[in-house]
Short mmCIF file of C-alpha atoms and ligand atoms in Angstrom, two decimals:
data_model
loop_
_atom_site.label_atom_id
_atom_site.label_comp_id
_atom_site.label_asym_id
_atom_site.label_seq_id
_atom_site.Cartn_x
_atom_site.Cartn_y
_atom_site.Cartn_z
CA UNK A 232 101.69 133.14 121.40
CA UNK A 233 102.13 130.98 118.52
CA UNK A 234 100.56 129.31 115.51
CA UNK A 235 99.09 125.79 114.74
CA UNK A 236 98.45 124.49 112.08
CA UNK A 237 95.97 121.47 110.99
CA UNK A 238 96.45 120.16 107.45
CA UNK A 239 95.74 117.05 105.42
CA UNK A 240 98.42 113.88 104.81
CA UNK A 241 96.94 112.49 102.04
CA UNK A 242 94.59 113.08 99.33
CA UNK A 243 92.65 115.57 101.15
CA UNK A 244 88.73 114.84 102.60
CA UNK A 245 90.77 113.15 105.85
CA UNK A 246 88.57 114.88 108.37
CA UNK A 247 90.02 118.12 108.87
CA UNK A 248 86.70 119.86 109.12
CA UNK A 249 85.93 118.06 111.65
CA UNK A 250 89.11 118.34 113.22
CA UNK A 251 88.97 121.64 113.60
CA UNK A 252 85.60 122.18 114.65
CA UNK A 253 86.67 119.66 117.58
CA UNK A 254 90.14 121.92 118.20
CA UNK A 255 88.29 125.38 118.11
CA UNK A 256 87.53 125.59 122.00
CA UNK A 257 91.12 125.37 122.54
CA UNK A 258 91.55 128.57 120.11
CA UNK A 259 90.58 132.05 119.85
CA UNK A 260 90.63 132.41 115.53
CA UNK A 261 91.04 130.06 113.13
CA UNK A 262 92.14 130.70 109.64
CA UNK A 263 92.31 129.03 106.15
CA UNK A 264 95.16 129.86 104.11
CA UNK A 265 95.20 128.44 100.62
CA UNK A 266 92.82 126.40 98.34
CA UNK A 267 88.98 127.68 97.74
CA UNK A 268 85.64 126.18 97.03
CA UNK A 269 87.32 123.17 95.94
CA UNK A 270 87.66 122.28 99.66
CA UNK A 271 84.73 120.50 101.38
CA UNK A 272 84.98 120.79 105.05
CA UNK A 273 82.05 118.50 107.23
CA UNK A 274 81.35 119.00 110.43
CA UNK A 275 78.54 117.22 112.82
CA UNK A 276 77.31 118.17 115.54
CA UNK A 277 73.52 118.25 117.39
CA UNK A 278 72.16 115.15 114.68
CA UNK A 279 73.20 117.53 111.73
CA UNK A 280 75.65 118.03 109.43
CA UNK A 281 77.27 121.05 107.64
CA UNK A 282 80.10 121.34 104.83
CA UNK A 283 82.20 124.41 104.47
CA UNK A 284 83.75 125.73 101.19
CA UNK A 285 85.63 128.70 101.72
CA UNK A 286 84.40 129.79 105.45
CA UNK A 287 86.80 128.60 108.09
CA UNK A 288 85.68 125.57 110.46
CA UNK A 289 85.77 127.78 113.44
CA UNK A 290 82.71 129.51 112.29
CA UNK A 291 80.37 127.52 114.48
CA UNK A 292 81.85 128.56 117.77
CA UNK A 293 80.35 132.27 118.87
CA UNK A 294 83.83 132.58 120.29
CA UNK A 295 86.05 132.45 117.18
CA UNK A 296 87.74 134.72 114.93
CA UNK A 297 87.29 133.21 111.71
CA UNK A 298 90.09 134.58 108.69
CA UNK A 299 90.16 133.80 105.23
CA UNK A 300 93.60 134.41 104.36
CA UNK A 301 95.59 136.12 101.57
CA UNK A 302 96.21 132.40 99.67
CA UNK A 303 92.77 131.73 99.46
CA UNK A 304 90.71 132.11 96.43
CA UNK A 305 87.25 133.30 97.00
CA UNK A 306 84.29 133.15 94.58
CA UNK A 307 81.75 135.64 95.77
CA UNK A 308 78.70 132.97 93.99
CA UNK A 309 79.67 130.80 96.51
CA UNK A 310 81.00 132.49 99.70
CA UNK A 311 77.09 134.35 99.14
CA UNK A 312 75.35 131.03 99.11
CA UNK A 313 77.54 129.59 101.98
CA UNK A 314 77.51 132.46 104.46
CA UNK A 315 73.31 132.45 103.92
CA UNK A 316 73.18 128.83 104.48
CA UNK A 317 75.75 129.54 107.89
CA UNK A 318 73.51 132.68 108.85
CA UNK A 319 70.70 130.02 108.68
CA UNK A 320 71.97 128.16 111.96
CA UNK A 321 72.24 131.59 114.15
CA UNK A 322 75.62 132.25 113.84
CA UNK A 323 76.44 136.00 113.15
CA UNK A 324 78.98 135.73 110.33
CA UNK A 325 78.91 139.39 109.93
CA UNK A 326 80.51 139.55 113.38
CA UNK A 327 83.25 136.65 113.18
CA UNK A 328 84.42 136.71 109.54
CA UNK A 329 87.33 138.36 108.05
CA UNK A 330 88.25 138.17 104.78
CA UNK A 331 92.01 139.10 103.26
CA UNK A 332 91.84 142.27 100.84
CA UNK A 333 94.71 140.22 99.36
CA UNK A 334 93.24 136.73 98.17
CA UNK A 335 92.16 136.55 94.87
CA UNK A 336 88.82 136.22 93.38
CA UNK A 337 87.46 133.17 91.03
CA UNK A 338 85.47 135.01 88.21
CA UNK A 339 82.92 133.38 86.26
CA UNK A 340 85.09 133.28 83.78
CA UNK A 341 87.90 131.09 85.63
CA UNK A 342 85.41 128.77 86.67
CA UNK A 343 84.87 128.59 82.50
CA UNK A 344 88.56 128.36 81.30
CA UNK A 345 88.22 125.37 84.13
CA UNK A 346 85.75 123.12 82.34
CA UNK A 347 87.57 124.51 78.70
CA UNK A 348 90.32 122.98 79.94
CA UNK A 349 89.53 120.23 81.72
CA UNK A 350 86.90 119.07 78.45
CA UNK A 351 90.60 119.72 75.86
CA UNK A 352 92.30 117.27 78.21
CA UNK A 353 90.11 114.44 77.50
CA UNK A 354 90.95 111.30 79.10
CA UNK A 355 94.35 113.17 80.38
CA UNK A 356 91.78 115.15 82.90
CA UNK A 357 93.05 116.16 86.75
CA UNK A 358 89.57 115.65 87.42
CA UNK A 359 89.35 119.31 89.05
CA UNK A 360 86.11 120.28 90.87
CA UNK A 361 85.62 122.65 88.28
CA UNK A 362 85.36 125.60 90.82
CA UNK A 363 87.82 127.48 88.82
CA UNK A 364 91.12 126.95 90.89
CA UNK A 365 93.83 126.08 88.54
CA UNK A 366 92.63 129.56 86.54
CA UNK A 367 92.35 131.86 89.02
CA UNK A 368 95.91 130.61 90.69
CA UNK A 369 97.08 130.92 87.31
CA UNK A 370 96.20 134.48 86.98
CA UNK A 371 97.96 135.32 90.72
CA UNK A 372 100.99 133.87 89.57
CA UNK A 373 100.89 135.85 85.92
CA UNK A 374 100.21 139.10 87.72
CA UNK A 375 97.24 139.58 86.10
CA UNK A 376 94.67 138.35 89.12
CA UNK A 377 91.72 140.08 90.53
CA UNK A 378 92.23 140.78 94.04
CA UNK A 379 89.38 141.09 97.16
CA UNK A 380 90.26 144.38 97.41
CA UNK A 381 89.84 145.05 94.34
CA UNK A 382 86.01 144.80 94.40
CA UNK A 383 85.25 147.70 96.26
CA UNK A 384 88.07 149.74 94.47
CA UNK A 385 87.27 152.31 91.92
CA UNK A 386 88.69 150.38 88.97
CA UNK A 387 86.91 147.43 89.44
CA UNK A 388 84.96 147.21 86.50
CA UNK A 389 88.11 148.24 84.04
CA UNK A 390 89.91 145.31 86.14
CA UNK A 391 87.30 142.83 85.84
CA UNK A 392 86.97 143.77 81.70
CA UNK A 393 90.40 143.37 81.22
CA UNK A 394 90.39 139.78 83.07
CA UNK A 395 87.18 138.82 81.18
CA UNK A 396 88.64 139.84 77.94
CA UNK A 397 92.05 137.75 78.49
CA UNK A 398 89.87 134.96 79.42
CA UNK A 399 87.60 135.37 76.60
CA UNK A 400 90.24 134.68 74.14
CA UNK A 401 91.06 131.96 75.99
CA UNK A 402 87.91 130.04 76.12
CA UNK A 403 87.42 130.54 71.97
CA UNK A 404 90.66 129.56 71.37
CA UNK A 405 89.43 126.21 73.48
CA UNK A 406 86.17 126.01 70.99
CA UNK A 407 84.13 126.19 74.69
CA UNK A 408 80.74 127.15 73.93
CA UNK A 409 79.42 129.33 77.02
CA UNK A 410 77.35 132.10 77.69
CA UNK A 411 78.19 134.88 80.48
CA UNK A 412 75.26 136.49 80.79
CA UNK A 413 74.06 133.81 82.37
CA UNK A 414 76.56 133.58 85.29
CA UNK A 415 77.60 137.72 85.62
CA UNK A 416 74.57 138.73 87.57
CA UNK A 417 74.47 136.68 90.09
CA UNK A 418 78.27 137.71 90.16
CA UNK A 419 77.74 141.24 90.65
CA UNK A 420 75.33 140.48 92.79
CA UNK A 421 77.33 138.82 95.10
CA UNK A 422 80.01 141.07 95.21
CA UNK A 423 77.55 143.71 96.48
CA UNK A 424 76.77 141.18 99.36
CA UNK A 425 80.32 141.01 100.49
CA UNK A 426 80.93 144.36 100.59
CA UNK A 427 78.72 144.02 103.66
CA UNK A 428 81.39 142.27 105.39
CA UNK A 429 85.10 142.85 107.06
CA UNK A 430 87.43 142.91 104.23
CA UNK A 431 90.73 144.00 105.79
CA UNK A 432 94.14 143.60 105.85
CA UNK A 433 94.45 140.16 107.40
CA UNK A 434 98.38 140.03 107.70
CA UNK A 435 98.26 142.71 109.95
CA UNK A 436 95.23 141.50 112.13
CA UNK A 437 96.48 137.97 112.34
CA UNK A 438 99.75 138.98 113.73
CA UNK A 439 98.36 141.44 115.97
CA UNK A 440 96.18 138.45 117.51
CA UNK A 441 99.43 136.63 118.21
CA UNK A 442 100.74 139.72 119.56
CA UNK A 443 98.13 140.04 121.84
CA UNK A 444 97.93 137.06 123.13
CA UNK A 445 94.83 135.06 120.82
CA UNK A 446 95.43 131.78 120.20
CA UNK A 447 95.70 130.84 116.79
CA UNK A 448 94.76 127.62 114.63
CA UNK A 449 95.25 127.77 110.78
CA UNK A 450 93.13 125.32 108.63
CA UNK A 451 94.64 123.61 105.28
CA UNK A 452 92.95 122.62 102.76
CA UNK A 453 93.21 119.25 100.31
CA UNK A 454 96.04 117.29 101.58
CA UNK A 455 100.32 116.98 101.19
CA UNK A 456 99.79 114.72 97.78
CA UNK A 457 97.57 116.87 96.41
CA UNK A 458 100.58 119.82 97.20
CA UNK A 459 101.32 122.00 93.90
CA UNK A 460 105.07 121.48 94.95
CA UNK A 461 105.27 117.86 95.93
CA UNK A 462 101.86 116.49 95.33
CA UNK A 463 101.47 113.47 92.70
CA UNK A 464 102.32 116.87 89.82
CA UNK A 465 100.09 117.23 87.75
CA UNK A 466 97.28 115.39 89.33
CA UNK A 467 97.66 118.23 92.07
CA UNK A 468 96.14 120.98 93.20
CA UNK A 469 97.01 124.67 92.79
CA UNK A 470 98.37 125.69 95.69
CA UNK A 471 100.67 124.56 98.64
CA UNK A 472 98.78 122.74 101.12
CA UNK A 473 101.33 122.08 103.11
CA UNK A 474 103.10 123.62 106.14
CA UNK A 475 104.79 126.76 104.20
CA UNK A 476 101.55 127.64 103.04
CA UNK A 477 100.34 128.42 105.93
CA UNK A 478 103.44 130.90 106.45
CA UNK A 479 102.60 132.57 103.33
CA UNK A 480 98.98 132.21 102.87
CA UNK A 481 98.42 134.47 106.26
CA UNK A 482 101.83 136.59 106.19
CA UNK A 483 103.02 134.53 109.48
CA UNK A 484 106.87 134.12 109.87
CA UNK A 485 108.44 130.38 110.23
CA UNK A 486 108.88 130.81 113.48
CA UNK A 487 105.37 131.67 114.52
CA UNK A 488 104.60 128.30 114.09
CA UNK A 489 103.89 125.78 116.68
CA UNK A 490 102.42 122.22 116.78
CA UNK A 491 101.43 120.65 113.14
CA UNK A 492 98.52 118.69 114.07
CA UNK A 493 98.29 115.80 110.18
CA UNK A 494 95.49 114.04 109.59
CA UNK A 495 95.28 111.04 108.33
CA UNK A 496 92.70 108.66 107.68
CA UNK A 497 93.09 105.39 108.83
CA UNK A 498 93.21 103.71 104.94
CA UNK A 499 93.86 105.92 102.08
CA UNK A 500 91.09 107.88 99.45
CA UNK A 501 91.56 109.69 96.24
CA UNK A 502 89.07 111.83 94.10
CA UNK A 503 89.81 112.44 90.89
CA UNK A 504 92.61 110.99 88.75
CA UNK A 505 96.03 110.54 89.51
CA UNK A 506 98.36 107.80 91.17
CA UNK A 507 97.51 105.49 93.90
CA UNK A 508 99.83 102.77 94.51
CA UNK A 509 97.75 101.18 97.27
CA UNK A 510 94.26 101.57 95.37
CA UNK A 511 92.01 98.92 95.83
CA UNK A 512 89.53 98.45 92.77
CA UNK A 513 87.97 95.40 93.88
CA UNK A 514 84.93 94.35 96.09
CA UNK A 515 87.13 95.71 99.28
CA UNK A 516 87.89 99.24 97.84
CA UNK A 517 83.75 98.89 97.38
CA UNK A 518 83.52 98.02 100.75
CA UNK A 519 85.95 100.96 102.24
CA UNK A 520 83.27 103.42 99.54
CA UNK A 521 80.61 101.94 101.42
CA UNK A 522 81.07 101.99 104.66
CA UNK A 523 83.00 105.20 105.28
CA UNK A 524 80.52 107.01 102.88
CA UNK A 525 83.13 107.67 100.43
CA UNK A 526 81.93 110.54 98.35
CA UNK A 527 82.60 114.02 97.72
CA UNK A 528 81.60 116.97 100.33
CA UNK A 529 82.37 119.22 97.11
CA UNK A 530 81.13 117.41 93.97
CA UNK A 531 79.64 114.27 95.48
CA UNK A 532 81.78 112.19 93.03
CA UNK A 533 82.66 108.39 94.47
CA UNK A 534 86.43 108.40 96.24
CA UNK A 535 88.72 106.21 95.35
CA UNK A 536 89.74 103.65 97.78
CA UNK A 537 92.95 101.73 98.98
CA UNK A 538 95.03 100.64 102.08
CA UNK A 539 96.89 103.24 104.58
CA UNK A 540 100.00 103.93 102.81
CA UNK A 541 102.99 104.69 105.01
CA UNK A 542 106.16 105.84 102.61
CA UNK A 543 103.28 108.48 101.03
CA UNK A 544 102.29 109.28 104.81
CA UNK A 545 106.55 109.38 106.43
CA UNK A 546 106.51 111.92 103.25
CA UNK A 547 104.04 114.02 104.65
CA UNK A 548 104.84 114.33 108.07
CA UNK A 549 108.59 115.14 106.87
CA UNK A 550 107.93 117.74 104.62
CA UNK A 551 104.96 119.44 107.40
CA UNK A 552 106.90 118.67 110.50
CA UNK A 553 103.79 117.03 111.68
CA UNK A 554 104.46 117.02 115.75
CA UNK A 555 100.81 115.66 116.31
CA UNK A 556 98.98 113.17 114.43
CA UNK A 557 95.23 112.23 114.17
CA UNK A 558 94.02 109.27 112.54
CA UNK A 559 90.40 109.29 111.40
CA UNK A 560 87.79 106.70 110.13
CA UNK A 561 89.10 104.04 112.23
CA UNK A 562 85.59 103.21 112.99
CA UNK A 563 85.56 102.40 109.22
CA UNK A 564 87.77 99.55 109.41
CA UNK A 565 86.08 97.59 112.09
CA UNK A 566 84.41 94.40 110.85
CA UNK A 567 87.49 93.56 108.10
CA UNK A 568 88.91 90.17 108.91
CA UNK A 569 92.20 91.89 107.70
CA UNK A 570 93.46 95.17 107.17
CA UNK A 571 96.21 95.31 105.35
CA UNK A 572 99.02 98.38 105.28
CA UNK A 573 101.41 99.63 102.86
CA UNK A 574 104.94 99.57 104.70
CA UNK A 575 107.22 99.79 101.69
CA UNK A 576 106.98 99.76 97.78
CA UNK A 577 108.96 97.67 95.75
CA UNK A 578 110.38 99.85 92.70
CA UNK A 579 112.54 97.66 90.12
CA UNK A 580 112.50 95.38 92.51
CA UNK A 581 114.39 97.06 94.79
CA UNK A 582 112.52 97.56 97.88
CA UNK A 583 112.21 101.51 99.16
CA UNK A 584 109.91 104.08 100.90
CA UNK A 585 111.13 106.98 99.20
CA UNK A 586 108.77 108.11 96.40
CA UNK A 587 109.81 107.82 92.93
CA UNK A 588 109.88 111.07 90.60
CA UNK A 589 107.26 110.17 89.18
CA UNK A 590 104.63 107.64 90.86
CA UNK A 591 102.32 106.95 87.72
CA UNK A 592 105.25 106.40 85.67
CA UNK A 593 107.29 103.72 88.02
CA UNK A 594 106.25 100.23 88.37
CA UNK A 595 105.19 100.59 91.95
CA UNK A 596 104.21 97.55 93.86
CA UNK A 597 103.25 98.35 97.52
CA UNK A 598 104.95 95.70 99.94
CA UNK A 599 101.77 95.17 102.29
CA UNK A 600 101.96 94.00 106.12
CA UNK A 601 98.56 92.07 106.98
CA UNK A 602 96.87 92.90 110.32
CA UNK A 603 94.43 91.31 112.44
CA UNK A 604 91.09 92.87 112.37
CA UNK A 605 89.20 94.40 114.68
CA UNK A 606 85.20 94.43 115.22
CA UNK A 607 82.52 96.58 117.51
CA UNK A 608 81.21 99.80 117.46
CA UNK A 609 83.99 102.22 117.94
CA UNK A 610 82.10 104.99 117.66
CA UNK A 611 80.76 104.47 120.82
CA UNK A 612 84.27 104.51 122.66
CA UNK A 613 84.93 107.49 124.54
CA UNK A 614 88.93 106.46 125.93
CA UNK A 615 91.99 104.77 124.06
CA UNK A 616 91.82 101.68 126.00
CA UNK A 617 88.44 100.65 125.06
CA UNK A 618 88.95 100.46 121.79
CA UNK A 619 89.99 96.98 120.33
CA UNK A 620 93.42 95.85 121.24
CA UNK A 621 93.82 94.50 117.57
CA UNK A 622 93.26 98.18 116.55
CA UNK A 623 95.93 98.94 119.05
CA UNK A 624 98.63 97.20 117.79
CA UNK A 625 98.10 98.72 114.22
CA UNK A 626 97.79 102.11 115.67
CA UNK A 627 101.06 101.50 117.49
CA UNK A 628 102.79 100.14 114.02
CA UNK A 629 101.92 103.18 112.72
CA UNK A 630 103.41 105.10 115.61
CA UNK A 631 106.90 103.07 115.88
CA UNK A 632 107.05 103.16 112.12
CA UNK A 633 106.67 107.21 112.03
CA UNK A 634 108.02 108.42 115.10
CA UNK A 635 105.39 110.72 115.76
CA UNK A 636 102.75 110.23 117.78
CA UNK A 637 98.97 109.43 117.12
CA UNK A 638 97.62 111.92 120.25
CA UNK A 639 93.69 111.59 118.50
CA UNK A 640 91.79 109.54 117.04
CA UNK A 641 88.70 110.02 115.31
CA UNK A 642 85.42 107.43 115.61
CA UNK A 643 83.12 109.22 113.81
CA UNK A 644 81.77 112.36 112.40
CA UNK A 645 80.33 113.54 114.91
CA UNK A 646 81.85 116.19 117.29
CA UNK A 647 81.86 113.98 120.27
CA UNK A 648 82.74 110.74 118.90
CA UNK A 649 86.75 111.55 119.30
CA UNK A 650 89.01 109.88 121.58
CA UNK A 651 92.05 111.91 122.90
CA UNK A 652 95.31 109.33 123.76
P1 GDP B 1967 87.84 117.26 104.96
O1 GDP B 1967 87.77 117.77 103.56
O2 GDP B 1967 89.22 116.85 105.34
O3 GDP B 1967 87.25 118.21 105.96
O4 GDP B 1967 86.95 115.94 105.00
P2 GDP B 1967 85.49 115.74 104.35
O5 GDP B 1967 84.51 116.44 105.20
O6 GDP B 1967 85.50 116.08 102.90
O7 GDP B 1967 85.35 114.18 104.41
C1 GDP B 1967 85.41 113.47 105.60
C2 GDP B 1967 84.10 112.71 105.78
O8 GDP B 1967 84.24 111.77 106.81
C3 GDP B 1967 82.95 113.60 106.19
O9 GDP B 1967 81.75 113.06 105.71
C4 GDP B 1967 83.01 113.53 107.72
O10 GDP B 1967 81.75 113.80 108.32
C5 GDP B 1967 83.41 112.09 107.92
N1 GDP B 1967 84.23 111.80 109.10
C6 GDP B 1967 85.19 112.57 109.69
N2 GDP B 1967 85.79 111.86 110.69
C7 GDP B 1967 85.20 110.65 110.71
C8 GDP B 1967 85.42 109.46 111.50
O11 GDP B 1967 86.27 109.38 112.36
N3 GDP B 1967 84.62 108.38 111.22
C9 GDP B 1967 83.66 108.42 110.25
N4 GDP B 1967 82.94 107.34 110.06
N5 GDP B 1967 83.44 109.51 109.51
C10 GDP B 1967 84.22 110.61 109.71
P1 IMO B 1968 89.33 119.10 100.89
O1 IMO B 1968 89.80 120.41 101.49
C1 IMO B 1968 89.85 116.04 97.87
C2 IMO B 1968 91.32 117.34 93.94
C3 IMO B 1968 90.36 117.26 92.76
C4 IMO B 1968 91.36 117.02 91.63
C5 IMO B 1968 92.54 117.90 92.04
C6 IMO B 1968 92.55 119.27 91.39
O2 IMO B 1968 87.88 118.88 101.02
O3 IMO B 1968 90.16 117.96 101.40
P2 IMO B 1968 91.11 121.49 91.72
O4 IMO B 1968 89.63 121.69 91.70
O5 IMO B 1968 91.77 121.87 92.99
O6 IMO B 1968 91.78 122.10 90.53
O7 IMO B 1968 91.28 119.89 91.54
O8 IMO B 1968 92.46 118.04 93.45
N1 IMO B 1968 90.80 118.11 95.10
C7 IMO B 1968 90.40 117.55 96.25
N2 IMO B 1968 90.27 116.26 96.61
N3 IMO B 1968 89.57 117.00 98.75
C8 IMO B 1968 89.71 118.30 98.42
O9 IMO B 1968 89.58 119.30 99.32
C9 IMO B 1968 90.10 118.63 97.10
N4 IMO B 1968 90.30 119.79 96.44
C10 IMO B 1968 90.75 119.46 95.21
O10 IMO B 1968 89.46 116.19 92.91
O11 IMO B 1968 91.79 115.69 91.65
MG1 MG B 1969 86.66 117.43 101.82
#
């Protein structure tokens, strides 16, 4: 048996929650492998709606396995409040969650050094969610991380004294004004509460599963352009989101990998700063805010808006080897006289779809193809033929332009309002 793997194309927030939630029959575990609490996963179903930080969208499904991988980073504060508000629904997360002795733990203090830093930035700010990401990856990568294991070790508390003290200098050397007591008890608190659950060596498990037979779907998080590697750098995120970190973010060989199911949403959003060539700040960007409820799962901040951008998408599938794609939101789009797409930019006036070095730097002026509209409610359509034939023919310019094939599309949140092709 092999591996899949569902993971963002753009920005992140393209559906993938729901994505998976709708994939998760077809799968006996699902597991995330990189990003944390940064990551806002919705999912619909029965006239409500749930968003997952750091559990895996399998979790709903009595069936599933659900991992949290080794290239995740966990904060207990919030895996505690999440897995009460899960429990809440019935499910029995005790039974069907595993979490990787190996991925690294957001302290209070990380989440601190996150704001420090973000405040010293000033106008240059990623706009992070301020969950402590970009610290706590920074600590894995300088060796000097705090590991899930580590919590029920013996040397925890020397570990987590050394980290606070590192962090401390850090945060005065910042001027940031804070005070821990008021965070570390709920800390410790919650790392009591997850001793309570499977914290095992998840390399080992995972590719036992395979071995045995389980099929396997592993969840991204954020999207290819927020990628730590090839994402708009620095307006990025801290890990990679794409493909490869799936590999390493379980402990699953290249070759265990199977389809690449890329989402994309049918125009383009952005939270937080950093480039977007096809950005639409203007009464239709308002429009695209309003009508596909563009605002964070995570931080409830307003998304930016644009147009579907295709050399930023051919990018993405490229560097995933995206063999499946779904497009999402679609329903979205319906009542605009025109939609317009992004085939090309124009760079120096010479026309291209490769991406420059650096986008915010380049004059980039997207080369845009106009489209017919379409109208109705999609959400109601159930098969690929009923929906409008003016949607067609874009989806099918997507498709010819790509070379991969659009085999779902999305028409709504909700569970059942998806449309297999
Ligand atoms: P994720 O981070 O990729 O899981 O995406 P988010 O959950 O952050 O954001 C996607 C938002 O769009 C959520 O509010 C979803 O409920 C919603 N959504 C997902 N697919 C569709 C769709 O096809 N149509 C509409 N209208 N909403 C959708
Ligand atoms: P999901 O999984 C959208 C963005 C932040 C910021 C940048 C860095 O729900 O798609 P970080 O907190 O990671 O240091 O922030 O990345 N960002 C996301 N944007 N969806 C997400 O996750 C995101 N996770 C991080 O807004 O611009
Ligand atoms: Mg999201």
């Amino acid at each position: 048996m092999k591996v899949d793997v569902v993971l963002g194309l753009q920005w992140g927030d393209e559906g993938k929650g729901k994505i998976v939630d709708v994939l998760t029959p077809k799968y006996d575990v699902v597991a995330r492998f990189q990003g944390g609490p940064n990551a806002g996963h919705s999912l619909e179903f029965g006239g409500n709606k749930y968003v997952l930080n750091t559990i895996p969208s399998g979790i709903f499904h009595e069936h599933c396995i659900n991992i949290i991988g080794n290239g995740v980073v966990v904060d207990p504060v919030q895996l505690k409040k999440e897995i009460e508000k899960a429990e809440t629904t019935g499910v029995d997360i005790r039974k069907n969650l595993y979490i990787s002795e190996k991925a690294h733990v957001i302290l209070p203090t990380h989440r601190l050094v996150d704001a420090a830093s973000e405040a010293k930035k000033g106008v240059h700010k990623v706009g992070s969610t301020l969950r402590g990401i970009s610290p706590t990856y920074q600590d894995k990568i300088g060796r000097s991380g705090m590991r899930i294991g580590d919590l029920i070790g013996q040397n925890f508390m020397s570990k987590y004294n050394t980290a606070v003290a590192n962090h401390k200098i850090l945060l005065d050397s910042l001027g940031f004004e804070y005070n821990l007591a008021d965070h570390e008890p709920a800390f410790f608190e919650a790392v009591e509460f997850l001793k309570g659950f499977k914290i095992v060596n998840t390399e080992y498990y995972v590719n036992q599963l395979i071995t045995d037979g389980k099929r396997v779907l592993a969840e991204g998080a954020q999207g290819t352009l927020l990628d730590i590697d090839f994402g708009s750098y620095p307006f990025v995120t801290s890990s990679n989101t794409i493909t490869g970190g799936a590999c390493s973010g379980l402990g699953i060989a290249p070759q265990k990998i199977n389809k690449v199911f890329g989402i994309f949403k049918a125009y383009c959003t952005r939270v937080g700063n950093g480039p977007f060539p096809t950005e639409q700040e203007n009464e239709t960007g308002e429009l695209l805010r309003k009508l596909g409820h563009e605002f964070g799962a995570t931080t409830g901040r307003p998304r930016r808006t644009g147009w579907l951008d295709l050399p930023t998408l051919k990018y993405a599938i490229m560097l995933n080897g995206v063999t499946d794609l779904i497009c999402t939101k679609s329903d979205v789009l319906s009542g605009f006289e025109e939609v317009m797409l992004c085939d090309s930019y124009s760079i120096n006036g010479k026309i291209t779809d490769e991406l420059p070095f650096n986008l915010l730097d380049a004059e980039v002026t997207p080369q845009y193809k106009a489209f017919k509209g379409w109208s109705g409610n999609l959400s109601s359509m159930r098969t690929y033929n009923e929906l409008p034939e003016t949607f067609r023919t874009y989806m099918d310019f997507v498709e010819s332009k790509i070379g991969v094939p659009v085999n779902m599309i999305s028409v709504g949140p909700d569970r059942e309002e998806t449309i297999a092709k």
